XYZ file of C-alpha atoms in Angstrom:
595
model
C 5.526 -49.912 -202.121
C 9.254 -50.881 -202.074
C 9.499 -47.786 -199.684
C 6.914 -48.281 -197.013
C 8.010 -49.712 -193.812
C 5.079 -51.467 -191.172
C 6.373 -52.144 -187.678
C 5.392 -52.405 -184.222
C 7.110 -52.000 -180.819
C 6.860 -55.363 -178.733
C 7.983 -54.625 -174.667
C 7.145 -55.342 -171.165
C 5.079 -52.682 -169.342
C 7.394 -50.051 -168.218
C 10.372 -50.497 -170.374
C 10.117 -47.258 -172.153
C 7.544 -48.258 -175.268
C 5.826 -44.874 -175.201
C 9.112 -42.374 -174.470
C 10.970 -44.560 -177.162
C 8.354 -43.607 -179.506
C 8.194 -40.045 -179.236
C 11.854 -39.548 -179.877
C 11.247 -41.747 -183.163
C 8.472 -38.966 -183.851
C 10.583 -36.141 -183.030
C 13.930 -37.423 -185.196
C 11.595 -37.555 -188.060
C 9.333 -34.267 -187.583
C 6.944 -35.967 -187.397
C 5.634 -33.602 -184.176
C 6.659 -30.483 -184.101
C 8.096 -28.339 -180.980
C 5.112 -26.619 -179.844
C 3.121 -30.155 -179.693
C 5.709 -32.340 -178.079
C 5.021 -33.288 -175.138
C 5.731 -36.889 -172.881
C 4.043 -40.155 -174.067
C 2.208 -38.226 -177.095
C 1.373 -41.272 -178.670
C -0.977 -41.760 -174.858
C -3.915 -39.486 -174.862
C -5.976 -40.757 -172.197
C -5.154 -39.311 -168.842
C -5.895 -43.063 -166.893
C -2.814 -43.905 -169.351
C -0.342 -40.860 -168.317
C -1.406 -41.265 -164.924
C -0.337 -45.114 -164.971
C 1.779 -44.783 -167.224
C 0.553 -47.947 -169.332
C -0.850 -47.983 -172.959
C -4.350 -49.177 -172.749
C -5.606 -48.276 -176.371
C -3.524 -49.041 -179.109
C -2.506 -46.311 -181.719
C -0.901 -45.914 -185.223
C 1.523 -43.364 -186.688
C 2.984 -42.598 -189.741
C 6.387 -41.180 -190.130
C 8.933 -39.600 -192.755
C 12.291 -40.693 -192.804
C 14.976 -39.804 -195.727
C 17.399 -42.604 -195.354
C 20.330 -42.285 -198.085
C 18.459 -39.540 -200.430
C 15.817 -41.873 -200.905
C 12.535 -40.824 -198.817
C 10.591 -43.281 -196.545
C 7.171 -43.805 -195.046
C 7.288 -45.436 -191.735
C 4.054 -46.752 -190.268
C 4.222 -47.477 -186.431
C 1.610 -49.649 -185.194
C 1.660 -49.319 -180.992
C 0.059 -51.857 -179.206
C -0.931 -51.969 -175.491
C 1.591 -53.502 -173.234
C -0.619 -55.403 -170.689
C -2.016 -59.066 -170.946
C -5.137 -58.310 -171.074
C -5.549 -56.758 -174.273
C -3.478 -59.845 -175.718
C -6.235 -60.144 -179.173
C -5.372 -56.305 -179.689
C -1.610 -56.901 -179.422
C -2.153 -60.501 -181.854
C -3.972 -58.134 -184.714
C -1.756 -55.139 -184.181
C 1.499 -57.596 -184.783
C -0.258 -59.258 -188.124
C -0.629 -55.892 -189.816
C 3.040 -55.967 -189.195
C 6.606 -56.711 -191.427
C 8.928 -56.311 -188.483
C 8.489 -55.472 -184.484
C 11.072 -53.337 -182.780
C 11.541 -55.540 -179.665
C 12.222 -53.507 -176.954
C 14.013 -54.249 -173.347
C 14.690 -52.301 -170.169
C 18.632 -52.085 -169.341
C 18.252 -52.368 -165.630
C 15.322 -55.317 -165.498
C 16.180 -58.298 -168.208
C 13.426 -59.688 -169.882
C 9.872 -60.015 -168.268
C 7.065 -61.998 -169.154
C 5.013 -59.899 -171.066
C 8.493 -59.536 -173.605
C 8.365 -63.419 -174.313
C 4.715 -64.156 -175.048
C 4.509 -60.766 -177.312
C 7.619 -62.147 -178.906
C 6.234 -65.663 -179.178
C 3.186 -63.820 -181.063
C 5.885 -61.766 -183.810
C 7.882 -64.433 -184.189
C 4.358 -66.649 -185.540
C 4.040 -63.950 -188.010
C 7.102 -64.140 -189.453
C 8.738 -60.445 -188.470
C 11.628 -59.191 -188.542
C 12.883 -58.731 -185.029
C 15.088 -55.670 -184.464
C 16.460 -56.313 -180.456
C 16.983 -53.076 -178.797
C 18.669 -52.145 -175.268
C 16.464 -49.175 -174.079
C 17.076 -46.891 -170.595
C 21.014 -46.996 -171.019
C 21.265 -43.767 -169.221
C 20.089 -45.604 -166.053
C 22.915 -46.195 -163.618
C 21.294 -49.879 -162.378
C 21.687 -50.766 -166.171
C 23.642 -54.151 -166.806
C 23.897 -54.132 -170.519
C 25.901 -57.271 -170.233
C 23.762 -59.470 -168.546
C 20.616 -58.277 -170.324
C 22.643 -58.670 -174.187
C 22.925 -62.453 -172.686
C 19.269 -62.667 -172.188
C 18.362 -61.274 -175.731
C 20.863 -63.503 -177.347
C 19.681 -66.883 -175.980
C 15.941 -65.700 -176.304
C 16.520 -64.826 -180.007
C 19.553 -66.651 -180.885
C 20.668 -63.322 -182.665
C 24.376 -61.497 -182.777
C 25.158 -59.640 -180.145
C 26.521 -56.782 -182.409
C 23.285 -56.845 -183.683
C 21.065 -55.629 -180.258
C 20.991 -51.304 -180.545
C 21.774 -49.446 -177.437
C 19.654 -47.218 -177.053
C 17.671 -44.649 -174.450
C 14.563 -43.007 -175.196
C 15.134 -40.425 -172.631
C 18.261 -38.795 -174.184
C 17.826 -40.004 -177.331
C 20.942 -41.584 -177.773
C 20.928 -44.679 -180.233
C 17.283 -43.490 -182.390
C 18.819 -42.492 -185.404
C 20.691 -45.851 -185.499
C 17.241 -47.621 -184.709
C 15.498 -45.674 -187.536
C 18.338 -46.872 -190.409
C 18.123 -50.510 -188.711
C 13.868 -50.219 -189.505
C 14.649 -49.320 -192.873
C 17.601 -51.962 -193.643
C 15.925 -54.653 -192.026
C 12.170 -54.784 -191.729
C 11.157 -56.253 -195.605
C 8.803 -54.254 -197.818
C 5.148 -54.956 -197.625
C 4.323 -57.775 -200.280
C 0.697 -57.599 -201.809
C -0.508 -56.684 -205.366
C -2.288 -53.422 -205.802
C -4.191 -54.860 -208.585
C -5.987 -57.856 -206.807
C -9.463 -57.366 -204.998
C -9.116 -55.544 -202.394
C -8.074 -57.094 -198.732
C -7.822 -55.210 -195.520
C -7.324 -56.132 -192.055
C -9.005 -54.070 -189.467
C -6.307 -53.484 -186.354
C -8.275 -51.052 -184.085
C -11.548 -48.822 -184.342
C -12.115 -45.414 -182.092
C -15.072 -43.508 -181.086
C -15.893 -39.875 -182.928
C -18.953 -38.342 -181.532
C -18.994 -36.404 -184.646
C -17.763 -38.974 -187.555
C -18.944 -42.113 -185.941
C -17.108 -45.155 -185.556
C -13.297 -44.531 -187.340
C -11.912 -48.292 -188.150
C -8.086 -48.338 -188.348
C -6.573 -51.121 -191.077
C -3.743 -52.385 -193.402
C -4.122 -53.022 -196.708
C -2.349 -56.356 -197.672
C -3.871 -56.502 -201.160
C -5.529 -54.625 -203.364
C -6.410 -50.670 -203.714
C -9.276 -48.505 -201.622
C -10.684 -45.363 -203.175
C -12.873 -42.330 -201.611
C -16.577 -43.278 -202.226
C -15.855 -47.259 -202.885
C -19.109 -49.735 -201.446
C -17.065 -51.519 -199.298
C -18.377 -55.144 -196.894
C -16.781 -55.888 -194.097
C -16.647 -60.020 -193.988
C -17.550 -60.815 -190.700
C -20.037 -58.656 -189.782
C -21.451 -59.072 -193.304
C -22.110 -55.502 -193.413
C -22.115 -52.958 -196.153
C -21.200 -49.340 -196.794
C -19.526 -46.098 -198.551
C -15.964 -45.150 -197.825
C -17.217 -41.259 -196.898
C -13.338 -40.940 -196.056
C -10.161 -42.416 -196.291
C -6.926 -41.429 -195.420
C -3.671 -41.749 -192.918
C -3.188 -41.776 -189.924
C -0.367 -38.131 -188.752
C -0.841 -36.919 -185.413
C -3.953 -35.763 -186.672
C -6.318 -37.511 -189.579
C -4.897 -36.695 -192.942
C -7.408 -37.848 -196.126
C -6.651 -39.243 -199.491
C -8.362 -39.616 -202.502
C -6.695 -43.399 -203.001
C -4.667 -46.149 -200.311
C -3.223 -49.331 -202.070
C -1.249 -52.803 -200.835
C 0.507 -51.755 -197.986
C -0.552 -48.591 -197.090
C -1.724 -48.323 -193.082
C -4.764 -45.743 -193.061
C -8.160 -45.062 -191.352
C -11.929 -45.706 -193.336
C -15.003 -43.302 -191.714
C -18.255 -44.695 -193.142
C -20.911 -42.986 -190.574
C -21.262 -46.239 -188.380
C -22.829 -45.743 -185.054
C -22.515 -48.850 -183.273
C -19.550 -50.157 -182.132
C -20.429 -54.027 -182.604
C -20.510 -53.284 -186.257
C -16.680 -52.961 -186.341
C -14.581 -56.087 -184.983
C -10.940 -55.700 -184.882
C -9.216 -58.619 -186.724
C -12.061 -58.291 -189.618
C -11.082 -57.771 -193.339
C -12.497 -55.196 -195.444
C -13.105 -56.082 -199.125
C -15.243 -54.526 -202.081
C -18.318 -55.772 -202.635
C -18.284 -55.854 -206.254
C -15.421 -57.630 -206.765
C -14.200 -59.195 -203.043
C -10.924 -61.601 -202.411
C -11.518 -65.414 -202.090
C -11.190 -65.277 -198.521
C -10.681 -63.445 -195.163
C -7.342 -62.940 -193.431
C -6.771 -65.396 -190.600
C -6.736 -65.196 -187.083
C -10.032 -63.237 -186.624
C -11.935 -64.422 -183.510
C -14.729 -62.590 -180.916
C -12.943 -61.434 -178.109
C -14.624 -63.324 -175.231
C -14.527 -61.638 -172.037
C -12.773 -63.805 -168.699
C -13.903 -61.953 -165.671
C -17.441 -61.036 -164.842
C -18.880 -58.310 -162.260
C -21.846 -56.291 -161.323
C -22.103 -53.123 -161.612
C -25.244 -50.806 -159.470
C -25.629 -47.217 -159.346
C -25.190 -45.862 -155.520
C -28.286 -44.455 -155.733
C -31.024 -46.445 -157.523
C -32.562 -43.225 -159.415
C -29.565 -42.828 -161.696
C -30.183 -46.379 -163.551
C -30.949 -45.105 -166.903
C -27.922 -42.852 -166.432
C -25.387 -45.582 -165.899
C -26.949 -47.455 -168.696
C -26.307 -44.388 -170.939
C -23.078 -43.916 -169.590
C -22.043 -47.746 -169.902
C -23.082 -47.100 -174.121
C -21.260 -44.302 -174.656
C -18.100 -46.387 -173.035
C -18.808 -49.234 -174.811
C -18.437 -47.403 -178.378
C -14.956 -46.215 -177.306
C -14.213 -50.216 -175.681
C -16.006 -52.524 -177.843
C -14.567 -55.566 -175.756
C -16.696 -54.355 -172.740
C -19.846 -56.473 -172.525
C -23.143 -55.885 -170.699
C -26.540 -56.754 -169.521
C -29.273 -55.746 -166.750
C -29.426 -57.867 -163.887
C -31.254 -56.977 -160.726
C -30.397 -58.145 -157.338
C -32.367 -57.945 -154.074
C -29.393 -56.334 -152.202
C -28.679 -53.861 -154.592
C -31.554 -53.289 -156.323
C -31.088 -52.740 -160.672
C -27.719 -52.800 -162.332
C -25.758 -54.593 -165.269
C -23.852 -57.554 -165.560
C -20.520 -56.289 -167.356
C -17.690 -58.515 -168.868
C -14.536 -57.496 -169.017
C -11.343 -59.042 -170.427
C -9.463 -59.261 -167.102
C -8.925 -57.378 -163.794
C -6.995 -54.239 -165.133
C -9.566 -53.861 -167.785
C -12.436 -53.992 -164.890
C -10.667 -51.519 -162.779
C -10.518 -48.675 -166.121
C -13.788 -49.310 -166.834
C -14.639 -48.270 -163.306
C -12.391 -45.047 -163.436
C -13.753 -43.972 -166.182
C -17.231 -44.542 -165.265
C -16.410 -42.098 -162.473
C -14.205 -39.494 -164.069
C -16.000 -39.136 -167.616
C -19.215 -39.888 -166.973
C -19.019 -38.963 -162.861
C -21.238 -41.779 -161.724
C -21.083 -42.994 -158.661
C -20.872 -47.247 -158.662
C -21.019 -50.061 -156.795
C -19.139 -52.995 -157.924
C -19.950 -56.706 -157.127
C -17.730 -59.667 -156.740
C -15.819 -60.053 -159.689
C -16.009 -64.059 -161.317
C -15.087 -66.149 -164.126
C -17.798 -67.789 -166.441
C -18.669 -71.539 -165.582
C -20.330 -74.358 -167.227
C -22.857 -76.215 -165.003
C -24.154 -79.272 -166.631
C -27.184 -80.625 -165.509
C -28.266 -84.262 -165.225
C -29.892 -84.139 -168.510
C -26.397 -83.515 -169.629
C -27.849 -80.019 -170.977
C -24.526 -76.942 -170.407
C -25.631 -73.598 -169.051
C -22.906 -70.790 -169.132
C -23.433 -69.149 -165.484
C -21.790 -65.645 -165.378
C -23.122 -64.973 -161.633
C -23.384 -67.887 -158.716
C -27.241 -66.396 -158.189
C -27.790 -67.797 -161.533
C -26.948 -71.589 -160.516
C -29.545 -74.010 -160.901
C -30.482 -75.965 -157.644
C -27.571 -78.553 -156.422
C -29.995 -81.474 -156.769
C -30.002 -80.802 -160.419
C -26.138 -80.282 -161.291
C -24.117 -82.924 -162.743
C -21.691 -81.347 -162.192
C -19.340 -77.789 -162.821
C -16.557 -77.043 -165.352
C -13.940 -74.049 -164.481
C -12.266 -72.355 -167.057
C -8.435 -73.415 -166.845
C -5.253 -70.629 -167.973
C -1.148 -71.717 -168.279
C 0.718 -69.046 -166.621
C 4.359 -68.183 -167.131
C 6.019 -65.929 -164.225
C 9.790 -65.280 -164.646
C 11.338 -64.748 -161.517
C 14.463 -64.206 -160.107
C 16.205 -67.579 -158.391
C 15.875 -66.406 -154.879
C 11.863 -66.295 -154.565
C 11.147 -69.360 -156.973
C 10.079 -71.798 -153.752
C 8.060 -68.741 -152.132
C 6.054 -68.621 -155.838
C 5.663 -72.236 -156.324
C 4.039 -72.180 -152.655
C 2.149 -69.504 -153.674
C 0.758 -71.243 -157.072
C -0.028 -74.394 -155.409
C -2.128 -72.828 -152.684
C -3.929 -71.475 -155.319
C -4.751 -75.164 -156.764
C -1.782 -74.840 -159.485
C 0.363 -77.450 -160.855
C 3.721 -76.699 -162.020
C 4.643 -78.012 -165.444
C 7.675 -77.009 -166.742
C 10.916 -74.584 -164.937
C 13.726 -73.168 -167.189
C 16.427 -70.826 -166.053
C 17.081 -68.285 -168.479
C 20.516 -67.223 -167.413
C 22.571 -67.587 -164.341
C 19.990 -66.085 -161.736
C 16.783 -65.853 -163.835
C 13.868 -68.633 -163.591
C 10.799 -69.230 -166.290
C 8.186 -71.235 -164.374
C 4.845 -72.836 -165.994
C 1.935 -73.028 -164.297
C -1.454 -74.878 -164.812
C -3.802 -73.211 -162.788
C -7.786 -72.499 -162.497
C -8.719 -68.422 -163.898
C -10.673 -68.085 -160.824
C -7.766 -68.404 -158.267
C -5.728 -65.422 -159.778
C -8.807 -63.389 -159.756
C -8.350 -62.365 -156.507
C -5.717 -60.485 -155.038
C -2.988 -63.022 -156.950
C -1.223 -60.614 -158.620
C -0.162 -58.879 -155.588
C 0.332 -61.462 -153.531
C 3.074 -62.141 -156.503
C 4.694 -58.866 -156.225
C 5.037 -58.528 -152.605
C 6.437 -62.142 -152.558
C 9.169 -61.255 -155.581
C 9.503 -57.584 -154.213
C 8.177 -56.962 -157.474
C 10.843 -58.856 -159.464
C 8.225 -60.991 -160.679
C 6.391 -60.824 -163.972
C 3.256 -63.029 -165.054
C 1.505 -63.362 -168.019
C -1.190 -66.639 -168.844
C -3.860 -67.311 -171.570
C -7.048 -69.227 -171.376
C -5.975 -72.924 -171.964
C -9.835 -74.714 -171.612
C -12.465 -75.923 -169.003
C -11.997 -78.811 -166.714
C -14.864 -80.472 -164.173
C -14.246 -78.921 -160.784
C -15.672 -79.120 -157.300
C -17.238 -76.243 -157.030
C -19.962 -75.014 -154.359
C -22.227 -72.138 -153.988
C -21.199 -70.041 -150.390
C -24.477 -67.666 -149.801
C -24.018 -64.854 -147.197
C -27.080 -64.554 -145.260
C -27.845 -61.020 -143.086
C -30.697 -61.470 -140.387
C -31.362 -65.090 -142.430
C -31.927 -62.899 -145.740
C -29.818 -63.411 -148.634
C -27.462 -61.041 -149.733
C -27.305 -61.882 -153.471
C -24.026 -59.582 -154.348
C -21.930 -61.270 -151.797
C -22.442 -65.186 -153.328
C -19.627 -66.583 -154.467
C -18.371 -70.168 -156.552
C -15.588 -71.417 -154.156
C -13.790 -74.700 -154.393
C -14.860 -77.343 -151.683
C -11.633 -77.108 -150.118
C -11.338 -73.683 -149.522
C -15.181 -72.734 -148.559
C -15.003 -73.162 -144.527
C -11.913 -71.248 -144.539
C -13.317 -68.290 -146.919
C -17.142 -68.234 -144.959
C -14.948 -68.039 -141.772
C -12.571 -64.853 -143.499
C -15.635 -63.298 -145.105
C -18.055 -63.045 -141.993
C -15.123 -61.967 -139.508
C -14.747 -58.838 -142.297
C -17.998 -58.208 -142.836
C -18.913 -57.893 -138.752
C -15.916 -54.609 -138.816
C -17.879 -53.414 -141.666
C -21.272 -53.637 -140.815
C -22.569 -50.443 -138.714
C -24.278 -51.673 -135.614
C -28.040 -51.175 -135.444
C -30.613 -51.070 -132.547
C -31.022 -54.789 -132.578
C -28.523 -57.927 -133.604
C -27.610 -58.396 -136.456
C -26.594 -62.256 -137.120
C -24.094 -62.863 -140.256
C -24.043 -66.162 -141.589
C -22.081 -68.366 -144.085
C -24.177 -71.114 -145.642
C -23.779 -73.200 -148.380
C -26.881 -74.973 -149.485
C -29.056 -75.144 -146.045
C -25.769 -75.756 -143.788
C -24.514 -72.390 -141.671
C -20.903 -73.239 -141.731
C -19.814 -69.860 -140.110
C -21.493 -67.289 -137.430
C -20.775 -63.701 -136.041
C -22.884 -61.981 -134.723
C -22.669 -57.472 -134.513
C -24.021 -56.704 -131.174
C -27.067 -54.051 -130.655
C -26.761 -50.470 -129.691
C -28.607 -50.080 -127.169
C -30.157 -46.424 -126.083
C -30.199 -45.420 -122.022
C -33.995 -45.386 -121.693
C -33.991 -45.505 -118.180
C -31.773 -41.685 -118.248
C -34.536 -40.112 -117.014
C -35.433 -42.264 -114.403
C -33.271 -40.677 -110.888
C -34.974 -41.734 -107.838
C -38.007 -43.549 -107.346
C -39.670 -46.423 -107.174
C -37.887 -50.320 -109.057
C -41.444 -50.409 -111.082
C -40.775 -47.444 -112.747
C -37.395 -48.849 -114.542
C -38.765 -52.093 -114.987
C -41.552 -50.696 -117.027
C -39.402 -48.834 -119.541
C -37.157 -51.684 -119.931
C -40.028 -54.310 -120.870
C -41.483 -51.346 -123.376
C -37.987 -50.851 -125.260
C -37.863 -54.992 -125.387
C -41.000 -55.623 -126.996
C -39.941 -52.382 -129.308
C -36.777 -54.341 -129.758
C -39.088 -57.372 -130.753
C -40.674 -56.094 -132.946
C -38.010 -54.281 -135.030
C -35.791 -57.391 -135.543
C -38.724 -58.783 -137.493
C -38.883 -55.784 -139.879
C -35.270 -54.654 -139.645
C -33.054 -54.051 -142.517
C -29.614 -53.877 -142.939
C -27.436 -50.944 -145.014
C -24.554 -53.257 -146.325
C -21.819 -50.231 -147.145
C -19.763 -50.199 -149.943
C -16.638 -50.802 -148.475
C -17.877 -54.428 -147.326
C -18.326 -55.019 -150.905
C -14.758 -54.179 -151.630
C -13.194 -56.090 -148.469
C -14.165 -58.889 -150.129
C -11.255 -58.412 -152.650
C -8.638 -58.115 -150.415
C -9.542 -61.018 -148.061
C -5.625 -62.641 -148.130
């Protein structure tokens, strides 16, 4: 045990997490020529592409370190704020974190609250200076940064560049030297916390953990606490570029269990595996139900492939097990589901790879936050969709759920963010400078205002200096209203939204002006309305095509002109009662970018 080494990379998206790793693979064989390729660690293409880590992954490694060999177990974790529970569980099955920070941009958001998180745990943080190569890099400055974040040496912060490679074989002796030896008994019952879980369509569910104490053997009848659910260890083993079996893992050890489980809800990250003969007093800490923030409908395009999406919305959900769904039907769009996700980047690859790996075609509602309405017999109802509000005459009234943010800026767009924040119904709390030209500001702030379109509104204001990171902080009562989009004095159920009293007039104004470019004009008028409740606070109205039915008429008598002209208006008449209106996808999507 006094050999193994557990450790995880902590950085801001885009400071090199990924390219630093593969060099640490390729210093210690790990990967050999023919395999080696950029960001191996990455295997979805929606992750090259972007160049993010969305699913987190493990590794282990060989290093020889003074004659005396060395197992190093990296445990990656995904660098974006909404995965945030994945990150937490990743950094407990941890000894030490390899904090990582980009040269040429200082330290971002994401870097502090992931740090916040190690440092809770107790690691060992190792600082290190990555992207050195870069000509922007100011490794002055940034050495600053790291030293009043972490109060460390500044002898002690690596320089490094995963690129080149210059500065990994110091890193690797500093993992080694530094990060403590996994404590644990092999000879108490057996406790194991469950970091991750992927999808085999051949195996089943394959649950990634970390033994803290105790020993696992092929063929043990193992429970997982939780889920209070029993089975065989078929296979155990750990975790090379490709699965590598063992008869026997013990305290310490980072490996992989595949027990023929089908569904993904069986397997919860942050759960602890014990024996079920002789279990441990009592499960590791921390372990919680990852709730999901943002809500949205999702329809097929065309109303025949329903079962399909359902099948394809499975199959997605055994890979994502934080993905949430249910049917819902709406009059607009006909049948669909009502999916949670964990926040807007998470919505947006669920979407992609509805369409790429499954190729269906979707249409996506609205997306929300979850509310509590409580009615005047004081009873709460969760409401995931404003169609689901109960009448107004029998709310008490509505609770919004509220986040603290933290954006670190730099000093010259501070007053252009704190404009920004406010108009979104934020209150600043608390503003730090963190060196001379560097600014941490605290935000409390309702999770439906940065729902839409904040995020960029933030870069383009900080020419994308900005960073922001928040977590869910509680509900507080808020007055909220219902703003209904009527078509022709019909409903359009996918286009309701929960809007703050304040901002409703302006929004129903915004949304009906859009809506009229988007709309195709049809052979009669077509009349789009804001209301909320019974009151029509806005009006446009998309003009009728009308055909030349008099074309044909040269010459002749008034009568003759007259006549057609009464026929098409009693035509006309008659199809505004029955007429129906296509609402096209893209009005469904300007709804988004309304700023």
């Amino acid at each position: 045990m006094k050999n193994i080494r557990n450790f995880c990379i902590i950085a801001h998206i885009d400071h090199g997490k990924s390219t630093l790793a593969d060099r640490l693979l390729e210093m210690t064989e790990t990967i050999s020529e023919r395999d080696l390729q950029e960001q191996v660690l990455d295997d979805m293409d929606i992750e090259r592409e972007r160049g993010i880590t969305i699913k987190s992954h493990a590794i282990q490694m060989e290093y020889e370190h003074e004659n005396e060999k060395y197992i190093l177990n990296l445990i990656d974790t995904p660098g974006h704020v909404d995965f945030s529970y994945e990150v937490s569980r990743s950094i407990a099955a941890c000894e030490g974190a390899l904090l990582i920070v980009d040269a040429s941009q200082g330290i971002q958001a994401q870097t502090i609250s992931n740090l916040y998180l190690a440092i809770e745990h107790d690691l060992e943080i190792i600082p290190v200076l990555n992207k050195m190569d870069l000509e922007a890099a100011m490794p002055e400055e940034v050495k600053d940064q790291i030293v009043d974040l972490l109060g460390c040496n500044r002898e002690d912060i690596i320089e490094a560049s995963g690129k080149t490679g210059y500065g990994i074989d110091n890193i690797l002796n500093q993992i080694v030297e530094k990060i403590p030896s996994p404590k644990g008994s092999p000879d108490a019952p057996l406790q194991a916390l469950i970091f991750d879980s992927v999808f085999n369509s051949y195996r089943g569910i394959i649950a990634y953990f970390r033994i803290l104490n105790g020993t696992i053997k092929k063929g043990d009848f193992v429970k997982f606490v939780a889920t209070e659910k029993e089975y065989n260890a078929e296979e155990i083993g750990v975790l090379k570029l490709e699965l590598d079996p063992r008869q026997q893992l013990s305290a310490g050890d980072v490996g992989y269990i595949i027990s023929g489980i089908k569904t993904s809800t069986e397997v919860k990250v942050g759960d602890t595996i014990t024996h079920v003969k002789n279990q441990c007093d009592k499960a590791i800490e921390g372990f919680e139900d990852v709730k999901p923030m943002v809500f949205a409908g999702i329809y097929p395009v065309d109303a025949d492939d329903y079962e399909e999406l359902r099948s394809s919305i499975e199959k997605l959900q055994l890979n994502d097990a934080s993905l949430t769904f249910e049917p819902e039907s709406s009059a607009a769009l006909g049948f669909g589901f009502r999916c949670g996700f964990l926040g807007l980047l998470h919505m947006e690859i669920v979407q992609e790879r509805l369409d790429r790996e499954f190729d269906m075609a979707v249409i996506t509602t609205v997306p929300n936050v979850s509310f509590n309405v409580i009615t005047n017999k004081g009873e709460t109802i969760e409401v995931h969709n404003p169609s689901g509000m109960p009448e107004q005459k029998y709310i008490s009234h509505i609770e919004e759920p509220y986040i603290k943010a933290q954006i670190i800026t730099r000093s010259d767009y501070v007053g252009g963010i704190i404009k920004l924040c406010i108009d979104r119904r934020g209150t600043l709390t608390n503003q730090v400078y963190i060196g001379t030209d560097r600014v941490e500001l605290s935000f409390k702030m309702p999770l439906s205002e940065i729902v839409f379109g904040f995020y960029d509104r933030l870069k383009s204001i900080s020419k994308g200096y900005a960073s922001f990171d928040y977590y869910q902080s509680g509900f507080k009562p808020a007055k909220l209203i219902k703003l209904d989009i009527l078509l022709n004095g019909e409903k359009v159920d996918a286009l309701s939204t929960l809007i703050h009293v304040d901002n409703a007039y302006d929004f129903g104004r915004k949304m009906c002006v859009k809506l009229k470019e988007l709309i195709p004009r049809q052979q009669f008028d077509v009349a789009i309305q804001g209301a909320i409740g019974s009151k029509i606070i806005s009006r446009e109205t998309v003009k009728a095509l009308r055909k030349d039915v008099t074309a044909k008429c040269y010459g002749g008598d008034i009568t003759r002109k007259r006549k057609l002209l009464e026929k098409q208006k009693k035509g006309k008449k008659k199809m505004r009662q029955v007429g129906n209106v296509e609402v096209p996808q893209k009005a469904f999507l300007a709804v988004l970018k309304l700023d």
